[in-house]
XYZ file of C-alpha atoms in Angstrom:
566
model
C 23.188 -67.055 31.144
C 20.254 -66.015 33.261
C 17.436 -63.670 32.383
C 18.994 -60.970 34.536
C 22.216 -61.172 32.536
C 20.364 -60.700 29.231
C 18.554 -57.540 30.372
C 19.687 -54.176 28.889
C 21.688 -51.748 30.967
C 18.671 -49.550 31.709
C 14.928 -49.450 31.490
C 15.124 -46.713 28.842
C 17.242 -48.841 26.574
C 14.945 -51.778 27.165
C 12.014 -49.693 25.975
C 13.804 -48.937 22.757
C 15.642 -52.058 21.816
C 13.645 -55.045 23.252
C 10.614 -56.872 21.982
C 8.471 -59.451 23.790
C 8.857 -63.193 23.012
C 5.776 -65.196 22.207
C 5.857 -68.833 23.250
C 8.537 -70.825 24.992
C 12.160 -70.962 24.156
C 15.427 -71.823 25.751
C 15.515 -69.953 28.966
C 12.631 -67.781 27.909
C 9.547 -69.863 28.355
C 8.196 -67.387 30.872
C 7.212 -64.835 28.129
C 9.352 -61.967 29.521
C 10.912 -59.502 27.070
C 14.243 -60.382 25.572
C 16.625 -58.720 23.096
C 16.315 -60.413 19.693
C 17.087 -57.581 17.186
C 20.407 -57.432 15.369
C 20.444 -53.692 16.109
C 20.513 -54.334 19.840
C 22.919 -52.345 21.933
C 26.006 -54.394 22.788
C 26.742 -55.111 26.415
C 28.859 -52.547 28.201
C 27.995 -49.701 25.824
C 26.285 -46.591 27.214
C 22.845 -45.974 25.771
C 22.425 -42.952 23.427
C 21.025 -39.702 24.833
C 17.371 -39.161 24.035
C 16.815 -36.205 21.687
C 13.808 -34.110 20.801
C 13.092 -34.809 17.149
C 11.106 -31.576 16.619
C 13.951 -29.294 17.693
C 16.699 -31.080 15.814
C 18.313 -29.089 12.925
C 18.092 -31.203 9.813
C 18.257 -28.592 7.006
C 21.153 -28.769 4.596
C 21.370 -24.972 4.855
C 21.972 -25.100 8.618
C 24.996 -23.297 9.965
C 27.713 -25.780 11.055
C 28.639 -25.922 14.733
C 31.526 -23.692 15.687
C 31.012 -21.121 12.906
C 30.290 -17.597 14.148
C 27.322 -15.812 12.658
C 28.203 -12.285 11.390
C 26.051 -9.697 13.122
C 24.989 -6.458 11.399
C 25.777 -3.170 13.107
C 23.163 -2.150 15.651
C 22.012 -5.700 16.254
C 19.346 -5.685 13.543
C 19.085 -9.299 12.435
C 16.469 -8.650 9.770
C 17.914 -7.801 6.388
C 16.432 -6.468 3.175
C 16.756 -7.427 -0.441
C 17.882 -3.858 -1.130
C 20.533 -3.738 1.615
C 24.220 -4.568 1.207
C 25.150 -8.186 2.098
C 26.527 -8.637 5.615
C 29.859 -10.047 4.463
C 30.339 -7.433 1.732
C 32.874 -4.752 2.573
C 33.318 -2.941 -0.761
C 32.286 0.755 -0.822
C 30.024 0.286 -3.845
C 28.652 -2.438 -6.079
C 29.244 -2.519 -9.806
C 27.168 -5.006 -11.826
C 29.123 -7.476 -13.938
C 27.933 -5.849 -17.165
C 30.075 -2.790 -16.501
C 27.503 -0.190 -15.408
C 29.551 2.652 -13.934
C 29.161 3.714 -10.331
C 27.148 6.919 -10.027
C 28.811 9.759 -8.167
C 26.279 12.180 -6.706
C 28.200 15.406 -6.328
C 26.717 17.378 -3.460
C 27.603 20.822 -4.771
C 25.395 20.553 -7.845
C 21.696 21.501 -7.791
C 19.286 18.876 -6.550
C 17.505 18.934 -9.924
C 20.514 17.380 -11.659
C 21.164 14.866 -8.889
C 17.575 13.678 -8.744
C 17.198 13.600 -12.526
C 20.265 11.360 -12.702
C 18.710 9.036 -10.127
C 15.362 8.889 -11.898
C 16.991 7.892 -15.167
C 18.433 4.789 -13.485
C 16.654 1.525 -12.671
C 15.745 1.071 -9.013
C 18.264 -1.736 -8.519
C 21.153 0.481 -9.684
C 20.446 3.551 -7.565
C 23.015 4.175 -4.848
C 21.822 4.197 -1.266
C 21.126 7.685 0.094
C 22.936 9.367 2.901
C 20.833 9.288 6.027
C 19.147 12.669 6.294
C 16.252 11.866 8.595
C 14.452 15.121 9.287
C 11.492 13.558 11.044
C 11.190 13.754 14.797
C 10.037 10.155 15.259
C 12.622 7.707 16.550
C 11.391 4.871 14.354
C 11.837 6.871 11.151
C 9.572 9.101 9.102
C 5.831 8.657 8.912
C 5.569 7.216 5.409
C 1.971 8.304 4.630
C 2.669 11.881 5.745
C 5.854 12.095 3.679
C 4.048 10.803 0.612
C 1.187 13.257 1.181
C 3.545 16.220 1.404
C 5.394 14.990 -1.679
C 2.177 14.884 -3.678
C 1.185 18.372 -2.523
C 4.520 19.772 -3.652
C 4.213 17.997 -6.996
C 0.693 19.369 -7.434
C 1.880 22.966 -7.038
C 4.710 22.438 -9.514
C 2.571 20.696 -12.135
C -0.246 23.238 -11.818
C 2.302 26.028 -12.235
C 3.417 24.716 -15.633
C 6.576 22.811 -14.676
C 7.682 19.948 -16.902
C 6.823 16.377 -15.920
C 10.451 15.319 -15.492
C 11.213 18.257 -13.189
C 8.092 17.488 -11.140
C 9.192 13.865 -10.720
C 12.684 15.020 -9.750
C 11.245 17.297 -7.058
C 8.997 14.540 -5.703
C 11.882 12.087 -5.629
C 14.064 14.633 -3.831
C 11.485 15.144 -1.081
C 11.038 11.420 -0.478
C 14.749 10.764 -0.556
C 15.462 13.533 1.939
C 13.348 11.647 4.488
C 14.971 8.299 3.812
C 12.372 6.875 1.406
C 14.813 5.987 -1.343
C 12.895 3.090 -2.909
C 10.073 5.202 -4.252
C 8.729 5.679 -7.764
C 6.906 8.933 -8.654
C 4.670 9.038 -11.691
C 3.333 12.239 -13.278
C 0.686 12.617 -15.932
C -1.214 15.697 -17.019
C -3.820 15.630 -14.247
C -2.729 12.788 -11.946
C 0.251 12.382 -9.648
C 1.030 9.117 -7.903
C 3.915 7.782 -5.885
C 4.699 4.302 -4.597
C 7.128 3.352 -1.834
C 8.165 -0.229 -1.128
C 10.190 -0.761 2.069
C 11.486 -4.156 0.913
C 10.578 -7.093 -1.270
C 8.746 -8.806 1.584
C 6.684 -5.793 2.669
C 3.599 -4.356 1.048
C 4.121 -1.147 -0.965
C 2.495 2.118 0.093
C 0.879 4.032 -2.777
C -0.771 7.454 -2.809
C -2.155 9.649 -5.579
C -3.487 13.155 -6.076
C -5.455 14.824 -8.865
C -4.653 18.299 -10.191
C -7.991 20.109 -10.428
C -6.929 23.704 -11.028
C -4.084 25.275 -12.949
C -2.828 28.748 -12.320
C 0.196 30.648 -13.540
C 2.155 32.034 -10.594
C 5.919 31.795 -10.942
C 6.422 33.441 -7.541
C 4.729 30.474 -5.905
C 6.744 28.154 -8.150
C 10.004 29.724 -6.975
C 8.922 29.375 -3.324
C 8.252 25.657 -3.832
C 11.695 25.240 -5.379
C 13.289 26.901 -2.358
C 11.409 24.524 -0.067
C 12.585 21.475 -2.005
C 16.124 22.841 -2.004
C 16.062 23.207 1.793
C 14.680 19.706 2.197
C 17.408 18.281 -0.045
C 20.181 20.063 1.856
C 21.728 17.751 4.441
C 22.973 20.732 6.452
C 19.488 22.261 6.809
C 17.370 20.661 9.506
C 13.791 20.903 8.261
C 11.304 18.743 10.097
C 8.150 17.361 8.561
C 5.986 19.774 10.537
C 8.089 22.728 9.425
C 7.805 21.617 5.804
C 4.020 21.403 6.136
C 3.907 24.878 7.643
C 5.966 26.404 4.831
C 3.878 24.607 2.243
C 0.685 26.017 3.757
C 2.161 29.527 3.665
C 3.060 29.094 -0.004
C -0.503 28.102 -0.846
C -1.977 31.025 1.115
C 0.295 33.686 -0.347
C -1.393 36.252 -2.543
C -0.251 37.016 -6.060
C 2.489 39.665 -6.242
C 0.578 41.820 -8.743
C -3.062 42.989 -8.512
C -5.705 42.221 -11.126
C -5.677 45.695 -12.644
C -1.884 45.458 -12.977
C -2.252 42.279 -15.014
C -4.787 43.976 -17.265
C -2.452 46.921 -17.877
C 0.393 44.493 -18.543
C -1.743 42.690 -21.140
C -2.409 45.996 -22.887
C 1.254 47.013 -22.905
C 2.194 43.566 -24.195
C -0.210 43.895 -27.132
C 1.020 47.424 -27.876
C 4.653 46.328 -27.811
C 3.850 43.422 -30.111
C 2.129 45.764 -32.580
C 5.207 48.017 -32.651
C 7.380 44.941 -33.086
C 5.574 44.128 -36.352
C 5.678 47.671 -37.737
C 2.953 49.656 -35.947
C 3.134 53.280 -34.833
C 1.793 55.153 -31.797
C -1.855 54.955 -32.927
C -1.520 51.248 -33.508
C 0.114 50.884 -30.081
C -2.824 52.566 -28.335
C -5.449 50.685 -30.351
C -3.844 47.299 -29.693
C -3.448 48.089 -25.987
C -7.116 49.079 -25.640
C -8.282 45.958 -27.477
C -6.133 43.644 -25.344
C -7.247 45.245 -22.058
C -10.892 44.992 -23.065
C -10.424 41.357 -24.025
C -8.676 40.637 -20.735
C -11.568 42.124 -18.736
C -14.089 40.098 -20.716
C -12.070 36.943 -20.073
C -12.039 37.729 -16.324
C -15.805 38.126 -16.460
C -16.214 34.746 -18.155
C -13.897 33.121 -15.624
C -15.964 34.539 -12.786
C -19.055 32.921 -14.310
C -17.322 29.547 -14.452
C -16.956 29.270 -18.231
C -14.187 26.964 -19.514
C -10.936 28.434 -20.766
C -11.855 27.693 -24.354
C -14.597 30.318 -24.257
C -12.389 32.711 -22.321
C -9.833 32.660 -25.154
C -12.589 33.058 -27.721
C -14.011 36.139 -26.008
C -10.574 37.652 -25.343
C -9.613 37.408 -29.036
C -12.632 39.384 -30.254
C -11.947 42.985 -29.058
C -8.518 43.429 -30.751
C -9.891 42.003 -34.007
C -12.988 44.205 -33.734
C -10.902 47.366 -33.224
C -8.701 46.508 -36.209
C -11.709 45.892 -38.443
C -13.368 49.094 -37.220
C -10.286 51.177 -38.024
C -10.153 49.662 -41.511
C -13.854 50.244 -42.123
C -13.479 53.871 -40.972
C -10.659 54.314 -43.522
C -8.191 55.347 -40.834
C -4.659 55.316 -42.169
C -3.267 52.714 -39.767
C -2.072 49.142 -40.054
C -5.103 47.261 -38.823
C -3.215 43.983 -39.248
C -0.659 45.166 -36.677
C -3.478 45.891 -34.208
C -4.937 42.408 -34.567
C -1.501 40.784 -34.477
C -0.637 42.600 -31.249
C -3.841 41.378 -29.643
C -3.019 37.805 -30.627
C 0.417 37.967 -28.994
C -1.180 38.341 -25.574
C -3.237 35.172 -26.071
C -0.924 32.662 -27.744
C -0.223 29.816 -25.246
C 3.546 29.798 -25.569
C 4.120 28.518 -22.046
C 1.952 25.431 -22.491
C 3.476 24.772 -25.921
C 7.044 24.797 -24.607
C 6.093 22.549 -21.676
C 4.315 20.086 -23.975
C 7.220 19.763 -26.391
C 9.665 19.454 -23.508
C 7.671 16.568 -22.014
C 7.668 14.828 -25.373
C 11.421 15.226 -25.818
C 12.108 13.839 -22.331
C 9.926 10.751 -22.857
C 6.673 11.718 -21.088
C 4.482 11.125 -24.098
C 1.119 10.934 -22.341
C 1.654 14.256 -20.590
C 3.050 15.800 -23.763
C 0.028 14.684 -25.771
C -2.336 16.148 -23.184
C -0.473 19.465 -23.068
C -0.370 19.782 -26.844
C -4.055 18.947 -27.035
C -4.708 21.728 -24.518
C -2.683 24.122 -26.687
C -4.732 23.028 -29.704
C -7.984 23.784 -27.918
C -6.764 27.231 -26.863
C -5.591 27.939 -30.385
C -8.928 26.860 -31.820
C -10.654 29.183 -29.366
C -8.516 32.099 -30.591
C -9.219 31.113 -34.201
C -12.969 31.038 -33.618
C -12.987 34.455 -31.944
C -10.866 36.143 -34.625
C -12.595 34.429 -37.540
C -16.024 35.580 -36.380
C -14.899 39.207 -36.349
C -12.964 38.953 -39.628
C -15.855 37.233 -41.370
C -18.329 39.961 -40.430
C -15.713 42.602 -41.246
C -15.255 41.216 -44.755
C -19.034 41.081 -45.240
C -19.326 44.706 -44.131
C -16.791 45.810 -46.721
C -13.653 46.184 -44.621
C -10.693 45.955 -46.984
C -8.283 43.725 -45.095
C -5.201 42.820 -47.095
C -3.696 39.425 -46.262
C -0.581 40.301 -48.290
C 0.278 43.353 -46.199
C 3.875 43.341 -45.055
C 4.550 43.505 -41.321
C 7.777 44.381 -39.631
C 10.641 46.495 -40.822
C 14.348 45.788 -40.852
C 15.037 49.534 -40.785
C 13.951 49.957 -37.133
C 16.188 47.640 -35.110
C 16.301 49.886 -32.016
C 12.517 50.226 -31.932
C 12.080 46.485 -32.353
C 14.587 45.598 -29.631
C 12.959 48.085 -27.246
C 9.520 46.713 -28.083
C 10.693 43.134 -27.541
C 12.116 44.028 -24.127
C 8.845 45.728 -23.152
C 6.963 42.662 -24.356
C 9.118 40.362 -22.217
C 8.727 42.681 -19.227
C 4.938 42.719 -19.395
C 4.842 38.980 -20.123
C 6.829 38.367 -16.926
C 4.329 40.437 -14.947
C 1.431 38.444 -16.398
C 3.213 35.245 -15.332
C 3.390 36.573 -11.737
C 7.171 36.383 -11.584
C 9.280 37.610 -8.718
C 10.516 41.169 -9.112
C 14.121 39.998 -8.870
C 13.768 37.972 -12.086
C 11.891 40.531 -14.200
C 14.963 42.510 -15.243
C 16.929 39.402 -16.194
C 14.168 37.953 -18.345
C 13.680 41.359 -19.991
C 17.313 41.393 -21.069
C 17.005 37.798 -22.235
C 14.064 38.778 -24.452
C 16.137 41.592 -25.973
C 18.898 39.104 -26.755
C 16.394 36.792 -28.456
C 15.068 39.589 -30.661
C 18.580 40.763 -31.546
C 19.697 37.286 -32.590
C 16.551 36.732 -34.637
C 16.900 40.094 -36.419
C 20.586 39.578 -37.127
C 19.982 36.152 -38.661
C 16.711 36.789 -40.478
C 17.176 40.327 -41.774
C 20.939 40.781 -41.961
C 21.940 37.169 -42.610
C 18.931 36.295 -44.785
C 18.246 33.055 -42.932
C 14.780 31.528 -42.871
C 12.364 32.578 -40.163
C 12.174 29.050 -38.745
C 15.956 28.645 -38.444
C 16.368 32.116 -36.953
C 13.618 31.441 -34.440
C 15.128 28.106 -33.413
C 18.591 29.618 -32.809
C 17.180 32.564 -30.860
C 15.025 30.245 -28.735
C 18.049 28.009 -28.142
C 19.989 30.942 -26.711
C 17.009 31.807 -24.519
C 16.952 28.263 -23.170
C 20.722 28.224 -22.677
C 20.856 31.493 -20.740
C 17.728 30.634 -18.780
C 19.109 27.266 -17.711
C 22.443 28.738 -16.669
C 20.727 31.461 -14.650
C 18.404 28.990 -12.974
C 21.303 26.739 -11.973
C 23.210 29.738 -10.670
C 20.262 30.606 -8.426
C 19.195 26.990 -7.726
C 15.692 27.747 -9.057
C 13.346 26.767 -11.851
C 14.242 27.707 -15.419
C 10.694 28.715 -16.374
C 10.856 32.298 -14.996
C 13.992 32.936 -17.071
C 12.794 31.444 -20.363
C 9.008 31.654 -20.767
C 8.668 35.438 -20.916
C 11.810 35.771 -23.045
C 10.292 33.792 -25.918
C 7.383 36.245 -26.176
C 8.926 38.286 -29.042
C 9.375 35.072 -31.046
C 5.762 33.892 -30.933
C 4.162 33.564 -34.413
C 1.425 36.174 -34.055
C 1.589 37.626 -37.563
C 1.634 34.239 -39.302
C -1.385 33.194 -37.267
C -3.307 36.361 -38.139
C -2.647 36.191 -41.878
C -3.627 32.531 -41.947
C -6.935 33.292 -40.272
C -7.551 36.270 -42.576
C -6.966 34.176 -45.676
C -9.395 31.548 -44.434
C -11.998 34.260 -43.739
C -11.611 35.433 -47.357
C -12.114 31.875 -48.679
C -8.463 31.445 -49.640
C -7.961 28.125 -47.907
C -4.642 27.274 -49.554
C -2.915 30.456 -48.484
C -4.503 30.232 -45.045
C -3.285 26.691 -44.435
C 0.198 27.593 -45.650
C 0.377 30.514 -43.237
C -0.975 28.459 -40.338
C 1.546 25.712 -41.137
C 4.289 28.320 -40.941
C 2.937 29.441 -37.569
C 2.988 25.838 -36.330
C 6.562 25.400 -37.596
C 7.658 28.558 -35.776
C 5.976 27.381 -32.586
C 7.722 24.017 -32.755
C 11.036 25.734 -33.478
C 10.584 27.842 -30.331
C 9.780 24.848 -28.148
C 12.541 22.614 -29.503
C 15.058 25.463 -29.409
C 14.339 26.214 -25.749
C 14.664 22.555 -24.799
C 17.825 22.086 -26.865
C 19.386 25.162 -25.284
C 18.609 23.751 -21.849
C 20.274 20.461 -22.738
C 23.314 22.212 -24.232
C 23.754 24.071 -20.957
C 24.663 20.755 -19.320
C 27.907 20.821 -21.295
C 28.971 23.747 -19.134
C 27.597 22.422 -15.850
C 28.990 19.887 -13.442
C 26.357 17.175 -13.314
C 26.389 13.720 -11.672
C 27.559 11.022 -14.024
C 29.077 7.579 -14.115
C 32.697 6.699 -13.583
C 33.113 6.614 -17.346
C 32.633 10.371 -17.393
C 29.574 10.540 -19.644
C 26.105 11.624 -18.813
C 23.703 8.731 -18.437
C 20.699 9.702 -20.512
C 17.419 7.854 -20.505
C 17.610 4.834 -22.803
C 14.117 4.501 -24.160
C 12.730 3.095 -27.389
C 15.221 3.188 -30.247
C 13.504 0.895 -32.693
C 14.925 -2.326 -31.286
């Protein structure tokens, strides 16, 4: 065999499979290359095709040849950890542990739907229906949506809304623009919200601080209507339109003038004095004291003094008038005058909101609200104690054992309680359409309390809790009927139940150095206040038994599972 016969079939194969010979050998003494490897290509066999090693698929996860790749609708090849798998065709996903599928009924208020979503982990929330209201083709502008969400939450929180309802409203706004993987967080003065597009993208977080708090339930109702329109899939509300409406809500003036609020404060104090047994003279004296205290509080607010000092100054005129009438030996119930003035100052709204936040699991916000109530209460105590102390030193004969209230005047008490609720609603800046309803609700609360306490001989705490529960029940049903907040229907109605007389007698006993009796009376006032707050919240929760709310396939309401001791 010649050297030409031993050559490979091509130069390419020779470059791969031949090695040079060193030295002489049989037929190869010339030093030319010759095939000596046992892996040499046999004669007559075509050489293998050269391949590019860098582009060759070598992963064990590579897709086999001939298998079609499923394509998502719209040609979007990039998936998300939160999206449904491409090969999954079931309408919903139920975890293996048996968590029921949530059915979001569209004909229920958005508050219930969003509250149900918030009480679920993020991984178990159903995907939202696409309700893109933004004009951009690529989806909503995430920073602008988060900014508008925080502004809406600020108005609700500053208006006295509960933390859970504020989070529900914020979640509803984000979800209406397609931002379903968001987490709102509400504390007493800080609101924050975080949105994460997917597990591989950076989250977007924004926050806002609540600097000022003002009671205006008309503005609160307008914000609720805006959130309701945003949550409605049939209402096309763009982001610019939502910003415009939000700016109008912030610019709107209060529905009642300042002098009207002062007159309402006076009528509230007069009605409260009649409610605890006062006559016409007591009514006028309590009204004058409350109006004078309200004007002094406005003056302090204009000078930038904190609310603590405003409450202290506002509590002095009613106490001073009561002490003056006693020192002048006028045959009136001075205790009823002072008690009526205290009714206009007791922070019932903040107390109910604080207890509600605690019962729904927002303990930080609840602690801050209750601490605020404590400071206001201490301010009232300081103002009244200063006047009572000087009154006792000047010889005013104030009797801490004087009986207030009378079971023989039920019509007068019911009328006074309705007037108290009416004026309380005006002071809360409620819409005129809700004033009549809350007035009737206050009359119902007083009637139930009188029937249980006087006729049925139940304790004052139990009677107060049942009456407040009915207030919360009716208020929640009315708010769901009108797709609005429950605060305008409940806050003013609990006015006749506030513990004004127990507070006054406790302070009077302390001023007369009877600490034991004073602490007992103040403890009773605290128990009555807690009974009001818990009763209102319990009535609101009982109302869900009569409402159609979103729930799991098992039929039960999915409440928040928090700490239970294990």
